[in-house]
mmCIF file of N, CA and C in Angstrom:
data_model
loop_
_atom_site.group_PDB
_atom_site.id
_atom_site.type_symbol
_atom_site.label_atom_id
_atom_site.label_comp_id
_atom_site.label_asym_id
_atom_site.label_seq_id
_atom_site.Cartn_x
_atom_site.Cartn_y
_atom_site.Cartn_z
ATOM 1 N N THR Q 23 -46.004 4.226 -17.331
ATOM 2 C CA THR Q 23 -45.053 3.829 -16.291
ATOM 3 C C THR Q 23 -43.930 2.998 -16.904
ATOM 4 N N THR Q 24 -42.803 3.008 -16.229
ATOM 5 C CA THR Q 24 -41.642 2.259 -16.701
ATOM 6 C C THR Q 24 -41.616 0.904 -16.026
ATOM 7 N N ASN Q 25 -41.420 -0.127 -16.821
ATOM 8 C CA ASN Q 25 -41.359 -1.486 -16.312
ATOM 9 C C ASN Q 25 -39.924 -1.763 -15.855
ATOM 10 N N PRO Q 26 -39.702 -2.151 -14.577
ATOM 11 C CA PRO Q 26 -38.343 -2.408 -14.094
ATOM 12 C C PRO Q 26 -37.626 -3.490 -14.894
ATOM 13 N N THR Q 27 -38.350 -4.470 -15.381
ATOM 14 C CA THR Q 27 -37.733 -5.531 -16.176
ATOM 15 C C THR Q 27 -37.163 -4.966 -17.465
ATOM 16 N N ASN Q 28 -37.926 -4.059 -18.102
ATOM 17 C CA ASN Q 28 -37.438 -3.446 -19.335
ATOM 18 C C ASN Q 28 -36.191 -2.601 -19.054
ATOM 19 N N MET Q 29 -36.195 -1.888 -17.934
ATOM 20 C CA MET Q 29 -35.047 -1.062 -17.573
ATOM 21 C C MET Q 29 -33.825 -1.940 -17.317
ATOM 22 N N ASN Q 30 -33.999 -3.033 -16.569
ATOM 23 C CA ASN Q 30 -32.890 -3.952 -16.304
ATOM 24 C C ASN Q 30 -32.352 -4.547 -17.601
ATOM 25 N N THR Q 31 -33.250 -4.897 -18.497
ATOM 26 C CA THR Q 31 -32.830 -5.456 -19.781
ATOM 27 C C THR Q 31 -32.053 -4.427 -20.590
ATOM 28 N N ALA Q 32 -32.505 -3.185 -20.581
ATOM 29 C CA ALA Q 32 -31.818 -2.136 -21.335
ATOM 30 C C ALA Q 32 -30.419 -1.896 -20.780
ATOM 31 N N VAL Q 33 -30.292 -1.879 -19.466
ATOM 32 C CA VAL Q 33 -28.982 -1.688 -18.842
ATOM 33 C C VAL Q 33 -28.081 -2.868 -19.175
ATOM 34 N N PHE Q 34 -28.615 -4.077 -19.096
ATOM 35 C CA PHE Q 34 -27.825 -5.270 -19.413
ATOM 36 C C PHE Q 34 -27.342 -5.245 -20.861
ATOM 37 N N VAL Q 35 -28.213 -4.889 -21.780
ATOM 38 C CA VAL Q 35 -27.842 -4.837 -23.195
ATOM 39 C C VAL Q 35 -26.774 -3.764 -23.423
ATOM 40 N N ALA Q 36 -26.892 -2.612 -22.758
ATOM 41 C CA ALA Q 36 -25.905 -1.554 -22.913
ATOM 42 C C ALA Q 36 -24.540 -2.008 -22.383
ATOM 43 N N LEU Q 37 -24.512 -2.666 -21.222
ATOM 44 C CA LEU Q 37 -23.252 -3.154 -20.671
ATOM 45 C C LEU Q 37 -22.654 -4.253 -21.539
ATOM 46 N N LEU Q 38 -23.506 -5.115 -22.093
ATOM 47 C CA LEU Q 38 -23.033 -6.161 -22.986
ATOM 48 C C LEU Q 38 -22.409 -5.560 -24.245
ATOM 49 N N ALA Q 39 -23.031 -4.509 -24.774
ATOM 50 C CA ALA Q 39 -22.498 -3.839 -25.959
ATOM 51 C C ALA Q 39 -21.143 -3.193 -25.653
ATOM 52 N N LEU Q 40 -21.012 -2.570 -24.481
ATOM 53 C CA LEU Q 40 -19.732 -1.968 -24.095
ATOM 54 C C LEU Q 40 -18.649 -3.031 -23.941
ATOM 55 N N ALA Q 41 -18.997 -4.142 -23.324
ATOM 56 C CA ALA Q 41 -18.018 -5.209 -23.120
ATOM 57 C C ALA Q 41 -17.580 -5.809 -24.453
ATOM 58 N N THR Q 42 -18.502 -5.947 -25.365
ATOM 59 C CA THR Q 42 -18.183 -6.508 -26.679
ATOM 60 C C THR Q 42 -17.307 -5.556 -27.480
ATOM 61 N N ALA Q 43 -17.529 -4.269 -27.339
ATOM 62 C CA ALA Q 43 -16.787 -3.275 -28.109
ATOM 63 C C ALA Q 43 -15.439 -2.928 -27.490
ATOM 64 N N ALA Q 44 -15.173 -3.387 -26.278
ATOM 65 C CA ALA Q 44 -13.922 -3.045 -25.596
ATOM 66 C C ALA Q 44 -12.727 -3.596 -26.369
ATOM 67 N N PRO Q 45 -11.662 -2.798 -26.495
ATOM 68 C CA PRO Q 45 -10.481 -3.283 -27.209
ATOM 69 C C PRO Q 45 -9.811 -4.413 -26.434
ATOM 70 N N ARG Q 46 -9.271 -5.356 -27.194
ATOM 71 C CA ARG Q 46 -8.580 -6.490 -26.586
ATOM 72 C C ARG Q 46 -7.129 -6.471 -27.046
ATOM 73 N N PRO Q 47 -6.193 -6.567 -26.119
ATOM 74 C CA PRO Q 47 -4.794 -6.606 -26.543
ATOM 75 C C PRO Q 47 -4.501 -7.907 -27.289
ATOM 76 N N ASP Q 48 -3.722 -7.789 -28.347
ATOM 77 C CA ASP Q 48 -3.394 -8.966 -29.153
ATOM 78 C C ASP Q 48 -2.161 -9.697 -28.644
ATOM 79 N N ASP Q 49 -1.393 -9.026 -27.794
ATOM 80 C CA ASP Q 49 -0.124 -9.605 -27.356
ATOM 81 C C ASP Q 49 -0.202 -10.202 -25.949
ATOM 82 N N LEU Q 50 -1.293 -10.888 -25.657
ATOM 83 C CA LEU Q 50 -1.422 -11.517 -24.347
ATOM 84 C C LEU Q 50 -0.482 -12.701 -24.253
ATOM 85 N N ASP Q 51 0.308 -12.732 -23.187
ATOM 86 C CA ASP Q 51 1.199 -13.857 -22.954
ATOM 87 C C ASP Q 51 0.514 -14.839 -22.025
ATOM 88 N N ILE Q 52 0.640 -16.100 -22.356
ATOM 89 C CA ILE Q 52 0.109 -17.137 -21.476
ATOM 90 C C ILE Q 52 1.216 -17.486 -20.499
ATOM 91 N N VAL Q 53 0.893 -17.428 -19.220
ATOM 92 C CA VAL Q 53 1.881 -17.653 -18.175
ATOM 93 C C VAL Q 53 1.611 -19.002 -17.535
ATOM 94 N N GLN Q 54 2.683 -19.755 -17.344
ATOM 95 C CA GLN Q 54 2.568 -21.073 -16.722
ATOM 96 C C GLN Q 54 2.854 -20.967 -15.230
ATOM 97 N N LEU Q 55 2.082 -21.669 -14.455
ATOM 98 C CA LEU Q 55 2.276 -21.729 -13.012
ATOM 99 C C LEU Q 55 3.308 -22.818 -12.723
ATOM 100 N N LEU Q 56 4.467 -22.421 -12.202
ATOM 101 C CA LEU Q 56 5.531 -23.373 -11.908
ATOM 102 C C LEU Q 56 5.407 -23.966 -10.511
ATOM 103 N N ARG Q 57 4.969 -23.135 -9.558
ATOM 104 C CA ARG Q 57 4.830 -23.603 -8.180
ATOM 105 C C ARG Q 57 3.657 -22.891 -7.540
ATOM 106 N N ASN Q 58 2.860 -23.639 -6.812
ATOM 107 C CA ASN Q 58 1.713 -23.072 -6.105
ATOM 108 C C ASN Q 58 1.524 -23.850 -4.811
ATOM 109 N N ASP Q 59 2.339 -23.510 -3.821
ATOM 110 C CA ASP Q 59 2.270 -24.176 -2.527
ATOM 111 C C ASP Q 59 1.589 -23.242 -1.546
ATOM 112 N N ARG Q 60 0.478 -23.690 -1.000
ATOM 113 C CA ARG Q 60 -0.269 -22.881 -0.036
ATOM 114 C C ARG Q 60 -0.681 -23.765 1.132
ATOM 115 N N ALA Q 61 -0.546 -23.208 2.321
ATOM 116 C CA ALA Q 61 -0.952 -23.931 3.517
ATOM 117 C C ALA Q 61 -1.571 -22.933 4.486
ATOM 118 N N GLN Q 62 -2.598 -23.382 5.193
ATOM 119 C CA GLN Q 62 -3.222 -22.529 6.193
ATOM 120 C C GLN Q 62 -3.689 -23.379 7.346
ATOM 121 N N GLU Q 63 -3.385 -22.887 8.539
ATOM 122 C CA GLU Q 63 -3.856 -23.529 9.754
ATOM 123 C C GLU Q 63 -4.269 -22.431 10.713
ATOM 124 N N GLY Q 64 -5.550 -22.230 10.888
ATOM 125 C CA GLY Q 64 -6.047 -21.137 11.714
ATOM 126 C C GLY Q 64 -5.697 -19.813 11.071
ATOM 127 N N ALA Q 65 -5.094 -18.919 11.833
ATOM 128 C CA ALA Q 65 -4.726 -17.612 11.308
ATOM 129 C C ALA Q 65 -3.361 -17.630 10.629
ATOM 130 N N SER Q 66 -2.641 -18.739 10.731
ATOM 131 C CA SER Q 66 -1.315 -18.837 10.122
ATOM 132 C C SER Q 66 -1.426 -19.374 8.705
ATOM 133 N N TYR Q 67 -0.646 -18.775 7.807
ATOM 134 C CA TYR Q 67 -0.648 -19.261 6.426
ATOM 135 C C TYR Q 67 0.729 -19.102 5.812
ATOM 136 N N ASN Q 68 0.952 -19.839 4.745
ATOM 137 C CA ASN Q 68 2.201 -19.796 4.010
ATOM 138 C C ASN Q 68 1.852 -19.916 2.531
ATOM 139 N N THR Q 69 2.321 -18.982 1.725
ATOM 140 C CA THR Q 69 2.035 -18.980 0.291
ATOM 141 C C THR Q 69 3.344 -18.880 -0.473
ATOM 142 N N GLN Q 70 3.551 -19.795 -1.402
ATOM 143 C CA GLN Q 70 4.722 -19.790 -2.275
ATOM 144 C C GLN Q 70 4.210 -19.977 -3.700
ATOM 145 N N VAL Q 71 4.312 -18.937 -4.524
ATOM 146 C CA VAL Q 71 3.828 -19.000 -5.904
ATOM 147 C C VAL Q 71 4.959 -18.545 -6.816
ATOM 148 N N GLU Q 72 5.157 -19.277 -7.923
ATOM 149 C CA GLU Q 72 6.156 -18.894 -8.915
ATOM 150 C C GLU Q 72 5.581 -19.116 -10.307
ATOM 151 N N LEU Q 73 5.729 -18.093 -11.159
ATOM 152 C CA LEU Q 73 5.259 -18.162 -12.535
ATOM 153 C C LEU Q 73 6.461 -18.172 -13.474
ATOM 154 N N ASP Q 74 6.275 -18.677 -14.688
ATOM 155 C CA ASP Q 74 7.406 -18.773 -15.605
ATOM 156 C C ASP Q 74 7.848 -17.425 -16.178
ATOM 157 N N ASN Q 75 7.124 -16.348 -15.889
ATOM 158 C CA ASN Q 75 7.534 -15.021 -16.356
ATOM 159 C C ASN Q 75 8.378 -14.283 -15.326
ATOM 160 N N GLY Q 76 8.806 -14.979 -14.270
ATOM 161 C CA GLY Q 76 9.687 -14.383 -13.282
ATOM 162 C C GLY Q 76 8.994 -13.858 -12.040
ATOM 163 N N ILE Q 77 7.674 -13.914 -11.979
ATOM 164 C CA ILE Q 77 6.962 -13.456 -10.784
ATOM 165 C C ILE Q 77 7.088 -14.516 -9.696
ATOM 166 N N ILE Q 78 7.530 -14.076 -8.518
ATOM 167 C CA ILE Q 78 7.648 -14.971 -7.363
ATOM 168 C C ILE Q 78 6.989 -14.274 -6.173
ATOM 169 N N ILE Q 79 6.097 -14.992 -5.507
ATOM 170 C CA ILE Q 79 5.433 -14.481 -4.309
ATOM 171 C C ILE Q 79 5.720 -15.459 -3.188
ATOM 172 N N SER Q 80 6.306 -14.963 -2.127
ATOM 173 C CA SER Q 80 6.600 -15.770 -0.958
ATOM 174 C C SER Q 80 6.090 -14.999 0.246
ATOM 175 N N GLU Q 81 5.060 -15.526 0.909
ATOM 176 C CA GLU Q 81 4.428 -14.776 1.997
ATOM 177 C C GLU Q 81 4.066 -15.713 3.126
ATOM 178 N N VAL Q 82 4.329 -15.250 4.350
ATOM 179 C CA VAL Q 82 3.997 -15.989 5.560
ATOM 180 C C VAL Q 82 3.254 -15.036 6.484
ATOM 181 N N GLY Q 83 2.160 -15.494 7.059
ATOM 182 C CA GLY Q 83 1.407 -14.643 7.966
ATOM 183 C C GLY Q 83 0.884 -15.414 9.154
ATOM 184 N N ASP Q 84 0.701 -14.698 10.248
ATOM 185 C CA ASP Q 84 0.095 -15.284 11.446
ATOM 186 C C ASP Q 84 -0.523 -14.156 12.263
ATOM 187 N N ASP Q 85 -0.880 -14.443 13.496
ATOM 188 C CA ASP Q 85 -1.512 -13.426 14.344
ATOM 189 C C ASP Q 85 -0.622 -12.208 14.552
ATOM 190 N N ALA Q 86 0.686 -12.392 14.478
ATOM 191 C CA ALA Q 86 1.620 -11.298 14.738
ATOM 192 C C ALA Q 86 1.805 -10.385 13.529
ATOM 193 N N GLY Q 87 1.498 -10.884 12.315
ATOM 194 C CA GLY Q 87 1.672 -10.037 11.143
ATOM 195 C C GLY Q 87 1.979 -10.830 9.896
ATOM 196 N N VAL Q 88 2.569 -10.147 8.923
ATOM 197 C CA VAL Q 88 2.858 -10.731 7.618
ATOM 198 C C VAL Q 88 4.291 -10.398 7.233
ATOM 199 N N GLN Q 89 4.968 -11.366 6.625
ATOM 200 C CA GLN Q 89 6.278 -11.144 6.036
ATOM 201 C C GLN Q 89 6.235 -11.709 4.628
ATOM 202 N N GLY Q 90 6.751 -10.969 3.682
ATOM 203 C CA GLY Q 90 6.696 -11.470 2.319
ATOM 204 C C GLY Q 90 7.779 -10.903 1.443
ATOM 205 N N THR Q 91 8.068 -11.633 0.379
ATOM 206 C CA THR Q 91 8.988 -11.194 -0.658
ATOM 207 C C THR Q 91 8.257 -11.342 -1.980
ATOM 208 N N TYR Q 92 8.353 -10.303 -2.806
ATOM 209 C CA TYR Q 92 7.646 -10.269 -4.088
ATOM 210 C C TYR Q 92 8.657 -9.879 -5.159
ATOM 211 N N VAL Q 93 8.791 -10.689 -6.185
ATOM 212 C CA VAL Q 93 9.766 -10.449 -7.245
ATOM 213 C C VAL Q 93 9.028 -10.455 -8.575
ATOM 214 N N TYR Q 94 9.352 -9.479 -9.426
ATOM 215 C CA TYR Q 94 8.797 -9.454 -10.780
ATOM 216 C C TYR Q 94 9.758 -8.726 -11.701
ATOM 217 N N THR Q 95 9.515 -8.826 -13.003
ATOM 218 C CA THR Q 95 10.348 -8.146 -13.985
ATOM 219 C C THR Q 95 9.621 -6.895 -14.440
ATOM 220 N N ALA Q 96 10.294 -5.752 -14.317
ATOM 221 C CA ALA Q 96 9.718 -4.469 -14.737
ATOM 222 C C ALA Q 96 9.681 -4.411 -16.265
ATOM 223 N N PRO Q 97 8.859 -3.505 -16.812
ATOM 224 C CA PRO Q 97 8.793 -3.373 -18.272
ATOM 225 C C PRO Q 97 10.144 -3.084 -18.932
ATOM 226 N N ASP Q 98 11.070 -2.461 -18.192
ATOM 227 C CA ASP Q 98 12.386 -2.175 -18.782
ATOM 228 C C ASP Q 98 13.351 -3.348 -18.642
ATOM 229 N N GLY Q 99 12.870 -4.481 -18.113
ATOM 230 C CA GLY Q 99 13.682 -5.687 -18.015
ATOM 231 C C GLY Q 99 14.387 -5.883 -16.689
ATOM 232 N N GLN Q 100 14.351 -4.908 -15.807
ATOM 233 C CA GLN Q 100 15.012 -5.034 -14.510
ATOM 234 C C GLN Q 100 14.206 -5.926 -13.579
ATOM 235 N N THR Q 101 14.910 -6.699 -12.763
ATOM 236 C CA THR Q 101 14.245 -7.522 -11.755
ATOM 237 C C THR Q 101 13.986 -6.660 -10.537
ATOM 238 N N VAL Q 102 12.735 -6.626 -10.108
ATOM 239 C CA VAL Q 102 12.316 -5.826 -8.957
ATOM 240 C C VAL Q 102 12.011 -6.774 -7.810
ATOM 241 N N GLU Q 103 12.589 -6.490 -6.650
ATOM 242 C CA GLU Q 103 12.308 -7.273 -5.451
ATOM 243 C C GLU Q 103 11.805 -6.349 -4.362
ATOM 244 N N LEU Q 104 10.677 -6.696 -3.783
ATOM 245 C CA LEU Q 104 10.107 -5.938 -2.672
ATOM 246 C C LEU Q 104 9.959 -6.874 -1.483
ATOM 247 N N ARG Q 105 10.249 -6.357 -0.308
ATOM 248 C CA ARG Q 105 10.052 -7.130 0.924
ATOM 249 C C ARG Q 105 9.096 -6.365 1.821
ATOM 250 N N LEU Q 106 8.203 -7.102 2.451
ATOM 251 C CA LEU Q 106 7.201 -6.519 3.336
ATOM 252 C C LEU Q 106 7.296 -7.161 4.706
ATOM 253 N N VAL Q 107 7.268 -6.328 5.723
ATOM 254 C CA VAL Q 107 7.112 -6.793 7.100
ATOM 255 C C VAL Q 107 5.991 -5.938 7.682
ATOM 256 N N ALA Q 108 4.897 -6.575 8.044
ATOM 257 C CA ALA Q 108 3.745 -5.843 8.574
ATOM 258 C C ALA Q 108 3.304 -6.497 9.874
ATOM 259 N N GLY Q 109 2.952 -5.653 10.822
ATOM 260 C CA GLY Q 109 2.487 -6.149 12.107
ATOM 261 C C GLY Q 109 1.645 -5.111 12.794
ATOM 262 N N GLU Q 110 1.483 -5.281 14.070
ATOM 263 C CA GLU Q 110 0.638 -4.390 14.853
ATOM 264 C C GLU Q 110 1.116 -2.942 14.791
ATOM 265 N N GLY Q 111 2.421 -2.748 14.670
ATOM 266 C CA GLY Q 111 2.990 -1.402 14.649
ATOM 267 C C GLY Q 111 2.999 -0.748 13.280
ATOM 268 N N GLY Q 112 2.530 -1.441 12.242
ATOM 269 C CA GLY Q 112 2.515 -0.859 10.902
ATOM 270 C C GLY Q 112 3.199 -1.771 9.907
ATOM 271 N N ALA Q 113 3.501 -1.227 8.748
ATOM 272 C CA ALA Q 113 4.108 -2.007 7.671
ATOM 273 C C ALA Q 113 5.344 -1.292 7.152
ATOM 274 N N VAL Q 114 6.333 -2.096 6.779
ATOM 275 C CA VAL Q 114 7.567 -1.552 6.222
ATOM 276 C C VAL Q 114 7.869 -2.304 4.930
ATOM 277 N N PHE Q 115 8.030 -1.544 3.847
ATOM 278 C CA PHE Q 115 8.466 -2.121 2.576
ATOM 279 C C PHE Q 115 9.925 -1.787 2.378
ATOM 280 N N GLU Q 116 10.687 -2.736 1.870
ATOM 281 C CA GLU Q 116 12.075 -2.525 1.505
ATOM 282 C C GLU Q 116 12.254 -3.017 0.084
ATOM 283 N N SER Q 117 13.235 -2.478 -0.610
ATOM 284 C CA SER Q 117 13.537 -2.927 -1.961
ATOM 285 C C SER Q 117 15.035 -3.130 -2.097
ATOM 286 N N PRO Q 118 15.505 -4.380 -1.896
ATOM 287 C CA PRO Q 118 16.935 -4.640 -2.075
ATOM 288 C C PRO Q 118 17.409 -4.294 -3.484
ATOM 289 N N SER Q 119 16.495 -4.317 -4.454
ATOM 290 C CA SER Q 119 16.861 -3.989 -5.835
ATOM 291 C C SER Q 119 16.859 -2.482 -6.080
ATOM 292 N N GLY Q 120 16.453 -1.688 -5.058
ATOM 293 C CA GLY Q 120 16.517 -0.232 -5.167
ATOM 294 C C GLY Q 120 15.399 0.392 -5.969
ATOM 295 N N HIS Q 121 14.222 -0.207 -5.984
ATOM 296 C CA HIS Q 121 13.122 0.311 -6.795
ATOM 297 C C HIS Q 121 12.079 1.107 -6.022
ATOM 298 N N LEU Q 122 12.259 1.294 -4.745
ATOM 299 C CA LEU Q 122 11.327 2.135 -3.991
ATOM 300 C C LEU Q 122 11.909 3.539 -3.884
ATOM 301 N N PRO Q 123 11.056 4.547 -3.917
ATOM 302 C CA PRO Q 123 11.569 5.913 -3.777
ATOM 303 C C PRO Q 123 12.167 6.121 -2.387
ATOM 304 N N VAL Q 124 13.142 6.982 -2.335
ATOM 305 C CA VAL Q 124 13.818 7.293 -1.077
ATOM 306 C C VAL Q 124 13.575 8.765 -0.781
ATOM 307 N N ALA Q 125 13.245 9.062 0.458
ATOM 308 C CA ALA Q 125 12.996 10.449 0.850
ATOM 309 C C ALA Q 125 14.271 11.268 0.697
ATOM 310 N N PRO Q 126 14.127 12.515 0.312
ATOM 311 C CA PRO Q 126 15.322 13.362 0.195
ATOM 312 C C PRO Q 126 15.913 13.651 1.571
ATOM 313 N N LEU Q 127 17.169 14.027 1.565
ATOM 314 C CA LEU Q 127 17.814 14.395 2.820
ATOM 315 C C LEU Q 127 17.158 15.652 3.382
ATOM 316 N N PRO Q 128 17.132 15.808 4.703
ATOM 317 C CA PRO Q 128 16.518 17.001 5.277
ATOM 318 C C PRO Q 128 17.246 18.271 4.820
ATOM 319 N N VAL Q 129 16.476 19.301 4.633
ATOM 320 C CA VAL Q 129 17.031 20.583 4.218
ATOM 321 C C VAL Q 129 17.354 21.389 5.474
ATOM 322 N N LEU Q 130 18.547 21.953 5.491
ATOM 323 C CA LEU Q 130 18.928 22.788 6.632
ATOM 324 C C LEU Q 130 18.165 24.106 6.564
ATOM 325 N N ALA Q 131 17.764 24.586 7.719
ATOM 326 C CA ALA Q 131 17.026 25.847 7.774
ATOM 327 C C ALA Q 131 17.904 26.995 7.294
ATOM 328 N N ILE Q 132 17.313 27.875 6.514
ATOM 329 C CA ILE Q 132 18.042 29.036 6.016
ATOM 330 C C ILE Q 132 18.175 30.080 7.125
ATOM 331 N N HIS Q 133 17.110 30.192 7.918
ATOM 332 C CA HIS Q 133 17.087 31.170 8.997
ATOM 333 C C HIS Q 133 16.921 30.434 10.321
ATOM 334 N N PRO Q 134 17.483 30.948 11.395
ATOM 335 C CA PRO Q 134 17.275 30.315 12.692
ATOM 336 C C PRO Q 134 15.823 30.504 13.146
ATOM 337 N N VAL Q 135 15.366 29.587 14.014
ATOM 338 C CA VAL Q 135 14.014 29.705 14.549
ATOM 339 C C VAL Q 135 13.978 30.924 15.462
ATOM 340 N N PRO Q 136 12.988 31.802 15.285
ATOM 341 C CA PRO Q 136 12.919 33.022 16.120
ATOM 342 C C PRO Q 136 12.799 32.679 17.604
ATOM 343 N N GLU Q 137 13.358 33.522 18.439
ATOM 344 C CA GLU Q 137 13.363 33.302 19.881
ATOM 345 C C GLU Q 137 11.943 33.180 20.440
ATOM 346 N N HIS Q 138 11.006 34.029 19.947
ATOM 347 C CA HIS Q 138 9.634 33.963 20.481
ATOM 348 C C HIS Q 138 8.972 32.626 20.136
ATOM 349 N N ALA Q 139 9.316 32.033 18.986
ATOM 350 C CA ALA Q 139 8.762 30.735 18.633
ATOM 351 C C ALA Q 139 9.316 29.653 19.552
ATOM 352 N N LEU Q 140 10.607 29.715 19.841
ATOM 353 C CA LEU Q 140 11.209 28.757 20.772
ATOM 354 C C LEU Q 140 10.584 28.866 22.159
ATOM 355 N N GLU Q 141 10.280 30.088 22.593
ATOM 356 C CA GLU Q 141 9.644 30.289 23.895
ATOM 357 C C GLU Q 141 8.247 29.661 23.914
ATOM 358 N N GLN Q 142 7.487 29.825 22.820
ATOM 359 C CA GLN Q 142 6.141 29.245 22.759
ATOM 360 C C GLN Q 142 6.198 27.718 22.727
ATOM 361 N N ILE Q 143 7.164 27.178 22.020
ATOM 362 C CA ILE Q 143 7.325 25.720 21.976
ATOM 363 C C ILE Q 143 7.649 25.191 23.361
ATOM 364 N N GLU Q 144 8.526 25.866 24.080
ATOM 365 C CA GLU Q 144 8.885 25.458 25.436
ATOM 366 C C GLU Q 144 7.686 25.588 26.381
ATOM 367 N N ALA Q 145 6.918 26.673 26.253
ATOM 368 C CA ALA Q 145 5.728 26.858 27.104
ATOM 369 C C ALA Q 145 4.708 25.752 26.850
ATOM 370 N N ALA Q 146 4.532 25.373 25.595
ATOM 371 C CA ALA Q 146 3.591 24.290 25.267
ATOM 372 C C ALA Q 146 4.075 22.966 25.834
ATOM 373 N N ALA Q 147 5.374 22.707 25.774
ATOM 374 C CA ALA Q 147 5.927 21.473 26.324
ATOM 375 C C ALA Q 147 5.726 21.411 27.830
ATOM 376 N N GLN Q 148 5.923 22.545 28.522
ATOM 377 C CA GLN Q 148 5.716 22.579 29.967
ATOM 378 C C GLN Q 148 4.246 22.375 30.314
ATOM 379 N N ALA Q 149 3.338 22.994 29.542
ATOM 380 C CA ALA Q 149 1.900 22.823 29.791
ATOM 381 C C ALA Q 149 1.493 21.366 29.550
ATOM 382 N N ARG Q 150 2.015 20.775 28.492
ATOM 383 C CA ARG Q 150 1.706 19.374 28.191
ATOM 384 C C ARG Q 150 2.203 18.482 29.324
ATOM 385 N N ALA Q 151 3.404 18.755 29.842
ATOM 386 C CA ALA Q 151 3.959 17.972 30.952
ATOM 387 C C ALA Q 151 3.113 18.130 32.210
ATOM 388 N N ALA Q 152 2.463 19.306 32.361
ATOM 389 C CA ALA Q 152 1.606 19.552 33.525
ATOM 390 C C ALA Q 152 0.208 18.949 33.337
ATOM 391 N N GLY Q 153 -0.044 18.318 32.169
ATOM 392 C CA GLY Q 153 -1.324 17.648 31.952
ATOM 393 C C GLY Q 153 -2.340 18.430 31.142
ATOM 394 N N VAL Q 154 -1.956 19.575 30.609
ATOM 395 C CA VAL Q 154 -2.880 20.375 29.793
ATOM 396 C C VAL Q 154 -3.053 19.694 28.445
ATOM 397 N N GLU Q 155 -4.313 19.650 27.947
ATOM 398 C CA GLU Q 155 -4.606 19.073 26.631
ATOM 399 C C GLU Q 155 -5.359 20.098 25.800
ATOM 400 N N TRP Q 156 -5.185 20.034 24.489
ATOM 401 C CA TRP Q 156 -5.843 20.954 23.565
ATOM 402 C C TRP Q 156 -6.710 20.180 22.585
ATOM 403 N N ASP Q 157 -7.797 20.813 22.125
ATOM 404 C CA ASP Q 157 -8.623 20.192 21.091
ATOM 405 C C ASP Q 157 -8.022 20.513 19.723
ATOM 406 N N GLN Q 158 -8.731 20.100 18.655
ATOM 407 C CA GLN Q 158 -8.188 20.282 17.308
ATOM 408 C C GLN Q 158 -8.128 21.751 16.877
ATOM 409 N N GLN Q 159 -8.888 22.616 17.518
ATOM 410 C CA GLN Q 159 -8.849 24.035 17.188
ATOM 411 C C GLN Q 159 -7.815 24.797 18.017
ATOM 412 N N GLY Q 160 -7.144 24.124 18.942
ATOM 413 C CA GLY Q 160 -6.136 24.764 19.756
ATOM 414 C C GLY Q 160 -6.631 25.300 21.073
ATOM 415 N N PHE Q 161 -7.887 25.002 21.449
ATOM 416 C CA PHE Q 161 -8.433 25.461 22.716
ATOM 417 C C PHE Q 161 -8.120 24.446 23.803
ATOM 418 N N VAL Q 162 -7.879 24.948 25.014
ATOM 419 C CA VAL Q 162 -7.584 24.074 26.144
ATOM 420 C C VAL Q 162 -8.829 23.297 26.503
ATOM 421 N N ILE Q 163 -8.642 21.978 26.698
ATOM 422 C CA ILE Q 163 -9.752 21.119 27.121
ATOM 423 C C ILE Q 163 -9.780 21.151 28.644
ATOM 424 N N GLU Q 164 -10.900 21.603 29.182
ATOM 425 C CA GLU Q 164 -11.031 21.725 30.633
ATOM 426 C C GLU Q 164 -11.613 20.465 31.222
#
């Protein structure tokens, strides 16, 4: 039979060996904390953190949601700023520095929508207005 203690020891030794053998970067920068102001009262909080490498975190939250600004330096040297507004209706990120992807402009249809498709869309809208509901397979819920 296998002794659970021996198995635990073997797993521990294997994980210790992996951790010891893991490569370590030689160019670790030590970062100084310039500001660390935090306050919390109930569900409301305010966090202001600044590091000497240019990282700035400014976040305020309460029952209604969260608002924050996050600044850091990208590997190419550009300053990146992100803003977050999150609440019951969802979250919105903005990037005044222009570092968030932007959706492409809508593509105009090459062909017009066929008449029979427009008729079906209109029929569905009328049925929906009359209170008809469909399940996920498209069957009418009675």
